[in-house]
mmCIF file of N, CA and C in Angstrom:
data_model
loop_
_atom_site.group_PDB
_atom_site.id
_atom_site.type_symbol
_atom_site.label_atom_id
_atom_site.label_comp_id
_atom_site.label_asym_id
_atom_site.label_seq_id
_atom_site.Cartn_x
_atom_site.Cartn_y
_atom_site.Cartn_z
ATOM 1 N N MET A 207 0.833 -1.164 0.000
ATOM 2 C CA MET A 207 0.000 0.000 0.000
ATOM 3 C C MET A 207 0.887 1.239 0.000
ATOM 4 N N GLU A 208 0.480 2.231 -0.703
ATOM 5 C CA GLU A 208 1.161 3.524 -0.713
ATOM 6 C C GLU A 208 0.094 4.583 -0.513
ATOM 7 N N ALA A 209 0.338 5.543 0.391
ATOM 8 C CA ALA A 209 -0.678 6.542 0.687
ATOM 9 C C ALA A 209 -0.039 7.862 1.094
ATOM 10 N N LEU A 210 -0.768 8.934 0.850
ATOM 11 C CA LEU A 210 -0.392 10.263 1.331
ATOM 12 C C LEU A 210 -0.982 10.410 2.724
ATOM 13 N N VAL A 211 -0.149 10.695 3.713
ATOM 14 C CA VAL A 211 -0.591 10.788 5.107
ATOM 15 C C VAL A 211 -0.040 12.047 5.756
ATOM 16 N N THR A 212 -0.624 12.391 6.878
ATOM 17 C CA THR A 212 -0.117 13.452 7.741
ATOM 18 C C THR A 212 0.305 12.796 9.044
ATOM 19 N N ILE A 213 1.477 13.152 9.540
ATOM 20 C CA ILE A 213 1.987 12.580 10.792
ATOM 21 C C ILE A 213 1.261 13.224 11.976
ATOM 22 N N ILE A 214 0.729 12.385 12.848
ATOM 23 C CA ILE A 214 0.109 12.870 14.085
ATOM 24 C C ILE A 214 1.112 12.773 15.231
ATOM 25 N N ALA A 215 1.759 11.613 15.351
ATOM 26 C CA ALA A 215 2.733 11.397 16.430
ATOM 27 C C ALA A 215 3.692 10.298 16.026
ATOM 28 N N VAL A 216 4.909 10.372 16.573
ATOM 29 C CA VAL A 216 5.933 9.357 16.317
ATOM 30 C C VAL A 216 6.461 8.873 17.664
ATOM 31 N N GLY A 217 6.459 7.574 17.842
ATOM 32 C CA GLY A 217 6.950 7.005 19.087
ATOM 33 C C GLY A 217 8.465 6.909 19.117
ATOM 34 N N ALA A 218 8.979 6.613 20.271
ATOM 35 C CA ALA A 218 10.421 6.463 20.458
ATOM 36 C C ALA A 218 10.887 5.136 19.864
ATOM 37 N N TYR A 219 12.125 5.088 19.470
ATOM 38 C CA TYR A 219 12.751 3.852 18.993
ATOM 39 C C TYR A 219 12.873 2.897 20.170
ATOM 40 N N ALA A 220 12.584 1.617 19.921
ATOM 41 C CA ALA A 220 12.667 0.622 20.993
ATOM 42 C C ALA A 220 13.353 -0.634 20.497
ATOM 43 N N GLU A 221 14.119 -1.257 21.381
ATOM 44 C CA GLU A 221 14.724 -2.565 21.129
ATOM 45 C C GLU A 221 14.319 -3.481 22.266
ATOM 46 N N ARG A 222 13.798 -4.654 21.918
ATOM 47 C CA ARG A 222 13.398 -5.637 22.914
ATOM 48 C C ARG A 222 14.103 -6.947 22.602
ATOM 49 N N GLN A 223 14.794 -7.470 23.593
ATOM 50 C CA GLN A 223 15.523 -8.718 23.394
ATOM 51 C C GLN A 223 14.560 -9.897 23.497
ATOM 52 N N TYR A 224 14.767 -10.878 22.617
ATOM 53 C CA TYR A 224 13.981 -12.107 22.673
ATOM 54 C C TYR A 224 14.881 -13.285 22.346
ATOM 55 N N GLN A 225 14.402 -14.460 22.695
ATOM 56 C CA GLN A 225 15.175 -15.672 22.446
ATOM 57 C C GLN A 225 14.589 -16.398 21.243
ATOM 58 N N LYS A 226 15.427 -16.662 20.253
ATOM 59 C CA LYS A 226 15.010 -17.378 19.052
ATOM 60 C C LYS A 226 14.819 -18.858 19.382
ATOM 61 N N GLN A 227 14.188 -19.583 18.466
ATOM 62 C CA GLN A 227 13.916 -21.004 18.698
ATOM 63 C C GLN A 227 15.186 -21.819 18.863
ATOM 64 N N ASP A 228 16.295 -21.360 18.267
ATOM 65 C CA ASP A 228 17.553 -22.095 18.409
ATOM 66 C C ASP A 228 18.290 -21.770 19.704
ATOM 67 N N GLY A 229 17.691 -20.911 20.537
ATOM 68 C CA GLY A 229 18.279 -20.571 21.830
ATOM 69 C C GLY A 229 19.124 -19.320 21.829
ATOM 70 N N SER A 230 19.454 -18.781 20.673
ATOM 71 C CA SER A 230 20.249 -17.557 20.613
ATOM 72 C C SER A 230 19.359 -16.337 20.860
ATOM 73 N N SER A 231 19.996 -15.231 21.248
ATOM 74 C CA SER A 231 19.275 -13.998 21.535
ATOM 75 C C SER A 231 19.326 -13.057 20.338
ATOM 76 N N GLU A 232 18.256 -12.315 20.168
ATOM 77 C CA GLU A 232 18.191 -11.317 19.110
ATOM 78 C C GLU A 232 17.355 -10.151 19.624
ATOM 79 N N TYR A 233 17.427 -9.012 18.936
ATOM 80 C CA TYR A 233 16.662 -7.839 19.323
ATOM 81 C C TYR A 233 15.595 -7.528 18.285
ATOM 82 N N PHE A 234 14.368 -7.271 18.767
ATOM 83 C CA PHE A 234 13.291 -6.791 17.917
ATOM 84 C C PHE A 234 13.341 -5.276 17.989
ATOM 85 N N LYS A 235 13.519 -4.610 16.844
ATOM 86 C CA LYS A 235 13.659 -3.157 16.777
ATOM 87 C C LYS A 235 12.405 -2.573 16.157
ATOM 88 N N SER A 236 11.870 -1.495 16.755
ATOM 89 C CA SER A 236 10.655 -0.907 16.210
ATOM 90 C C SER A 236 10.531 0.572 16.547
ATOM 91 N N ARG A 237 9.710 1.237 15.743
ATOM 92 C CA ARG A 237 9.349 2.632 15.990
ATOM 93 C C ARG A 237 7.954 2.841 15.410
ATOM 94 N N GLY A 238 7.021 3.239 16.250
ATOM 95 C CA GLY A 238 5.630 3.404 15.837
ATOM 96 C C GLY A 238 5.327 4.803 15.346
ATOM 97 N N VAL A 239 4.370 4.887 14.415
ATOM 98 C CA VAL A 239 3.962 6.167 13.842
ATOM 99 C C VAL A 239 2.433 6.189 13.765
ATOM 100 N N THR A 240 1.822 7.259 14.278
ATOM 101 C CA THR A 240 0.392 7.474 14.131
ATOM 102 C C THR A 240 0.196 8.491 13.021
ATOM 103 N N MET A 241 -0.634 8.124 12.023
ATOM 104 C CA MET A 241 -0.808 8.944 10.819
ATOM 105 C C MET A 241 -2.291 9.151 10.552
ATOM 106 N N LYS A 242 -2.582 10.202 9.809
ATOM 107 C CA LYS A 242 -3.950 10.467 9.395
ATOM 108 C C LYS A 242 -4.012 10.420 7.877
ATOM 109 N N ARG A 243 -4.998 9.689 7.364
ATOM 110 C CA ARG A 243 -5.233 9.588 5.924
ATOM 111 C C ARG A 243 -6.703 9.905 5.696
ATOM 112 N N GLY A 244 -6.992 11.100 5.216
ATOM 113 C CA GLY A 244 -8.383 11.525 5.124
ATOM 114 C C GLY A 244 -8.966 11.591 6.518
ATOM 115 N N GLY A 245 -10.072 10.889 6.731
ATOM 116 C CA GLY A 245 -10.688 10.850 8.056
ATOM 117 C C GLY A 245 -10.219 9.694 8.910
ATOM 118 N N ASP A 246 -9.341 8.831 8.370
ATOM 119 C CA ASP A 246 -8.871 7.648 9.091
ATOM 120 C C ASP A 246 -7.574 7.929 9.841
ATOM 121 N N VAL A 247 -7.453 7.382 11.030
ATOM 122 C CA VAL A 247 -6.207 7.425 11.798
ATOM 123 C C VAL A 247 -5.630 6.017 11.766
ATOM 124 N N ILE A 248 -4.364 5.921 11.365
ATOM 125 C CA ILE A 248 -3.684 4.634 11.196
ATOM 126 C C ILE A 248 -2.442 4.610 12.070
ATOM 127 N N TYR A 249 -2.239 3.490 12.753
ATOM 128 C CA TYR A 249 -0.991 3.274 13.475
ATOM 129 C C TYR A 249 -0.178 2.264 12.685
ATOM 130 N N GLY A 250 1.070 2.590 12.408
ATOM 131 C CA GLY A 250 1.960 1.676 11.712
ATOM 132 C C GLY A 250 3.285 1.583 12.440
ATOM 133 N N GLU A 251 4.013 0.525 12.151
ATOM 134 C CA GLU A 251 5.304 0.319 12.799
ATOM 135 C C GLU A 251 6.406 0.084 11.790
ATOM 136 N N MET A 252 7.521 0.770 11.995
ATOM 137 C CA MET A 252 8.759 0.451 11.284
ATOM 138 C C MET A 252 9.438 -0.608 12.136
ATOM 139 N N THR A 253 9.988 -1.633 11.514
ATOM 140 C CA THR A 253 10.679 -2.676 12.263
ATOM 141 C C THR A 253 12.047 -2.942 11.653
ATOM 142 N N GLY A 254 12.874 -3.646 12.389
ATOM 143 C CA GLY A 254 14.181 -4.080 11.894
ATOM 144 C C GLY A 254 15.104 -2.932 11.523
ATOM 145 N N GLU A 255 15.783 -3.084 10.381
ATOM 146 C CA GLU A 255 16.775 -2.102 9.949
ATOM 147 C C GLU A 255 16.169 -0.743 9.625
ATOM 148 N N LEU A 256 14.922 -0.719 9.117
ATOM 149 C CA LEU A 256 14.268 0.561 8.842
ATOM 150 C C LEU A 256 14.079 1.348 10.135
ATOM 151 N N ALA A 257 13.678 0.671 11.198
ATOM 152 C CA ALA A 257 13.524 1.333 12.494
ATOM 153 C C ALA A 257 14.880 1.836 13.000
ATOM 154 N N SER A 258 15.919 1.004 12.874
ATOM 155 C CA SER A 258 17.261 1.415 13.305
ATOM 156 C C SER A 258 17.748 2.630 12.525
ATOM 157 N N LYS A 259 17.536 2.606 11.224
ATOM 158 C CA LYS A 259 17.970 3.703 10.353
ATOM 159 C C LYS A 259 17.262 5.010 10.707
ATOM 160 N N ASN A 260 16.012 4.912 11.152
ATOM 161 C CA ASN A 260 15.214 6.101 11.476
ATOM 162 C C ASN A 260 15.083 6.343 12.973
ATOM 163 N N ARG A 261 15.984 5.775 13.752
ATOM 164 C CA ARG A 261 15.871 5.905 15.211
ATOM 165 C C ARG A 261 15.938 7.351 15.674
ATOM 166 N N ASP A 262 16.691 8.209 14.984
ATOM 167 C CA ASP A 262 16.828 9.611 15.383
ATOM 168 C C ASP A 262 16.177 10.574 14.397
ATOM 169 N N THR A 263 15.485 10.055 13.389
ATOM 170 C CA THR A 263 14.849 10.912 12.397
ATOM 171 C C THR A 263 13.741 11.725 13.055
ATOM 172 N N GLN A 264 13.718 13.019 12.772
ATOM 173 C CA GLN A 264 12.688 13.910 13.300
ATOM 174 C C GLN A 264 11.592 14.068 12.252
ATOM 175 N N PHE A 265 10.483 13.367 12.413
ATOM 176 C CA PHE A 265 9.347 13.497 11.520
ATOM 177 C C PHE A 265 8.495 14.659 12.011
ATOM 178 N N GLN A 266 8.052 15.520 11.110
ATOM 179 C CA GLN A 266 7.322 16.731 11.472
ATOM 180 C C GLN A 266 5.819 16.477 11.543
ATOM 181 N N GLN A 267 5.233 16.774 12.687
ATOM 182 C CA GLN A 267 3.790 16.620 12.852
ATOM 183 C C GLN A 267 3.057 17.605 11.948
ATOM 184 N N GLY A 268 1.955 17.151 11.379
ATOM 185 C CA GLY A 268 1.129 18.004 10.538
ATOM 186 C C GLY A 268 1.628 18.161 9.117
ATOM 187 N N MET A 269 2.757 17.562 8.788
ATOM 188 C CA MET A 269 3.322 17.680 7.442
ATOM 189 C C MET A 269 2.964 16.432 6.627
ATOM 190 N N PRO A 270 2.838 16.600 5.293
ATOM 191 C CA PRO A 270 2.495 15.446 4.452
ATOM 192 C C PRO A 270 3.698 14.532 4.194
ATOM 193 N N TYR A 271 3.440 13.241 4.185
ATOM 194 C CA TYR A 271 4.442 12.215 3.916
ATOM 195 C C TYR A 271 3.820 11.160 3.002
ATOM 196 N N ILE A 272 4.660 10.469 2.288
ATOM 197 C CA ILE A 272 4.246 9.294 1.539
ATOM 198 C C ILE A 272 4.687 8.083 2.356
ATOM 199 N N VAL A 273 3.735 7.237 2.710
ATOM 200 C CA VAL A 273 4.045 6.026 3.459
ATOM 201 C C VAL A 273 3.825 4.823 2.554
ATOM 202 N N LYS A 274 4.726 3.868 2.639
ATOM 203 C CA LYS A 274 4.583 2.593 1.943
ATOM 204 C C LYS A 274 4.637 1.505 3.003
ATOM 205 N N GLY A 275 3.844 0.463 2.795
ATOM 206 C CA GLY A 275 3.838 -0.617 3.760
ATOM 207 C C GLY A 275 2.875 -1.710 3.366
ATOM 208 N N PHE A 276 2.658 -2.629 4.295
ATOM 209 C CA PHE A 276 1.762 -3.743 4.036
ATOM 210 C C PHE A 276 0.959 -4.064 5.289
ATOM 211 N N TRP A 277 -0.227 -4.609 5.070
ATOM 212 C CA TRP A 277 -1.096 -5.048 6.154
ATOM 213 C C TRP A 277 -0.845 -6.523 6.431
ATOM 214 N N LYS A 278 -0.895 -6.864 7.701
ATOM 215 C CA LYS A 278 -0.754 -8.262 8.101
ATOM 216 C C LYS A 278 -1.923 -8.606 9.021
ATOM 217 N N HIS A 279 -2.517 -9.749 8.799
ATOM 218 C CA HIS A 279 -3.673 -10.180 9.576
ATOM 219 C C HIS A 279 -3.300 -11.393 10.423
ATOM 220 N N ARG A 280 -3.843 -11.436 11.625
ATOM 221 C CA ARG A 280 -3.691 -12.642 12.433
ATOM 222 C C ARG A 280 -5.015 -12.961 13.101
ATOM 223 N N THR A 281 -5.229 -14.246 13.319
ATOM 224 C CA THR A 281 -6.431 -14.759 13.970
ATOM 225 C C THR A 281 -5.986 -15.551 15.194
ATOM 226 N N TRP A 282 -6.700 -15.396 16.287
ATOM 227 C CA TRP A 282 -6.376 -16.171 17.470
ATOM 228 C C TRP A 282 -7.637 -16.382 18.298
ATOM 229 N N GLY A 283 -7.507 -17.161 19.343
ATOM 230 C CA GLY A 283 -8.629 -17.478 20.222
ATOM 231 C C GLY A 283 -8.964 -18.952 20.117
ATOM 232 N N ASP A 284 -9.759 -19.432 21.053
ATOM 233 C CA ASP A 284 -10.131 -20.846 21.096
ATOM 234 C C ASP A 284 -10.799 -21.297 19.802
ATOM 235 N N ASN A 285 -11.645 -20.457 19.256
ATOM 236 C CA ASN A 285 -12.355 -20.811 18.027
ATOM 237 C C ASN A 285 -11.908 -19.926 16.862
ATOM 238 N N ASN A 286 -10.700 -19.375 16.955
ATOM 239 C CA ASN A 286 -10.200 -18.432 15.949
ATOM 240 C C ASN A 286 -11.211 -17.308 15.719
ATOM 241 N N ASP A 287 -11.772 -16.805 16.811
ATOM 242 C CA ASP A 287 -12.810 -15.796 16.705
ATOM 243 C C ASP A 287 -12.298 -14.370 16.911
ATOM 244 N N ARG A 288 -11.013 -14.213 17.102
ATOM 245 C CA ARG A 288 -10.432 -12.884 17.285
ATOM 246 C C ARG A 288 -9.561 -12.561 16.073
ATOM 247 N N HIS A 289 -9.608 -11.321 15.626
ATOM 248 C CA HIS A 289 -8.851 -10.896 14.451
ATOM 249 C C HIS A 289 -8.143 -9.583 14.742
ATOM 250 N N GLU A 290 -6.996 -9.408 14.108
ATOM 251 C CA GLU A 290 -6.230 -8.175 14.249
ATOM 252 C C GLU A 290 -5.553 -7.869 12.923
ATOM 253 N N ASN A 291 -5.564 -6.615 12.536
ATOM 254 C CA ASN A 291 -4.819 -6.153 11.376
ATOM 255 C C ASN A 291 -3.710 -5.233 11.873
ATOM 256 N N ALA A 292 -2.520 -5.393 11.332
ATOM 257 C CA ALA A 292 -1.387 -4.548 11.700
ATOM 258 C C ALA A 292 -0.768 -3.996 10.424
ATOM 259 N N PHE A 293 -0.346 -2.727 10.472
ATOM 260 C CA PHE A 293 0.274 -2.092 9.315
ATOM 261 C C PHE A 293 1.776 -1.947 9.587
ATOM 262 N N TYR A 294 2.587 -2.516 8.699
ATOM 263 C CA TYR A 294 4.041 -2.451 8.824
ATOM 264 C C TYR A 294 4.584 -1.504 7.763
ATOM 265 N N ILE A 295 5.300 -0.483 8.203
ATOM 266 C CA ILE A 295 5.859 0.540 7.308
ATOM 267 C C ILE A 295 7.141 0.038 6.696
ATOM 268 N N THR A 296 7.246 0.158 5.360
ATOM 269 C CA THR A 296 8.479 -0.212 4.654
ATOM 270 C C THR A 296 9.234 1.014 4.158
ATOM 271 N N ASP A 297 8.569 2.180 4.102
ATOM 272 C CA ASP A 297 9.219 3.430 3.688
ATOM 273 C C ASP A 297 8.350 4.592 4.122
ATOM 274 N N LEU A 298 8.963 5.677 4.549
ATOM 275 C CA LEU A 298 8.252 6.883 4.969
ATOM 276 C C LEU A 298 9.082 8.079 4.539
ATOM 277 N N GLN A 299 8.596 8.819 3.550
ATOM 278 C CA GLN A 299 9.352 9.939 2.963
ATOM 279 C C GLN A 299 8.485 11.211 2.979
ATOM 280 N N ASN A 300 9.135 12.347 3.278
ATOM 281 C CA ASN A 300 8.399 13.606 3.222
ATOM 282 C C ASN A 300 8.160 14.009 1.777
ATOM 283 N N LEU A 301 7.143 14.831 1.569
ATOM 284 C CA LEU A 301 6.770 15.261 0.230
ATOM 285 C C LEU A 301 7.690 16.352 -0.273
#
């Protein structure tokens, strides 16, 4: 997905350590962004190297940006009756 958005808020860069299935440790890197597209408010996350690369980037609130990313869906619960959509940012550039 590619969309013209306005930045509402940008979260701090975060690293969380986790243990992989092989027993080794790794860090999950992320930075969240709240954006407005028309009347919709969208929360998206930069992860991995994109988050690291933009850890100190100052995104300007109220300014237009082009966001690229993808939606991911997951289902959970005893009867798979719960659903969640998450938006992962792959690129965020000012206009």
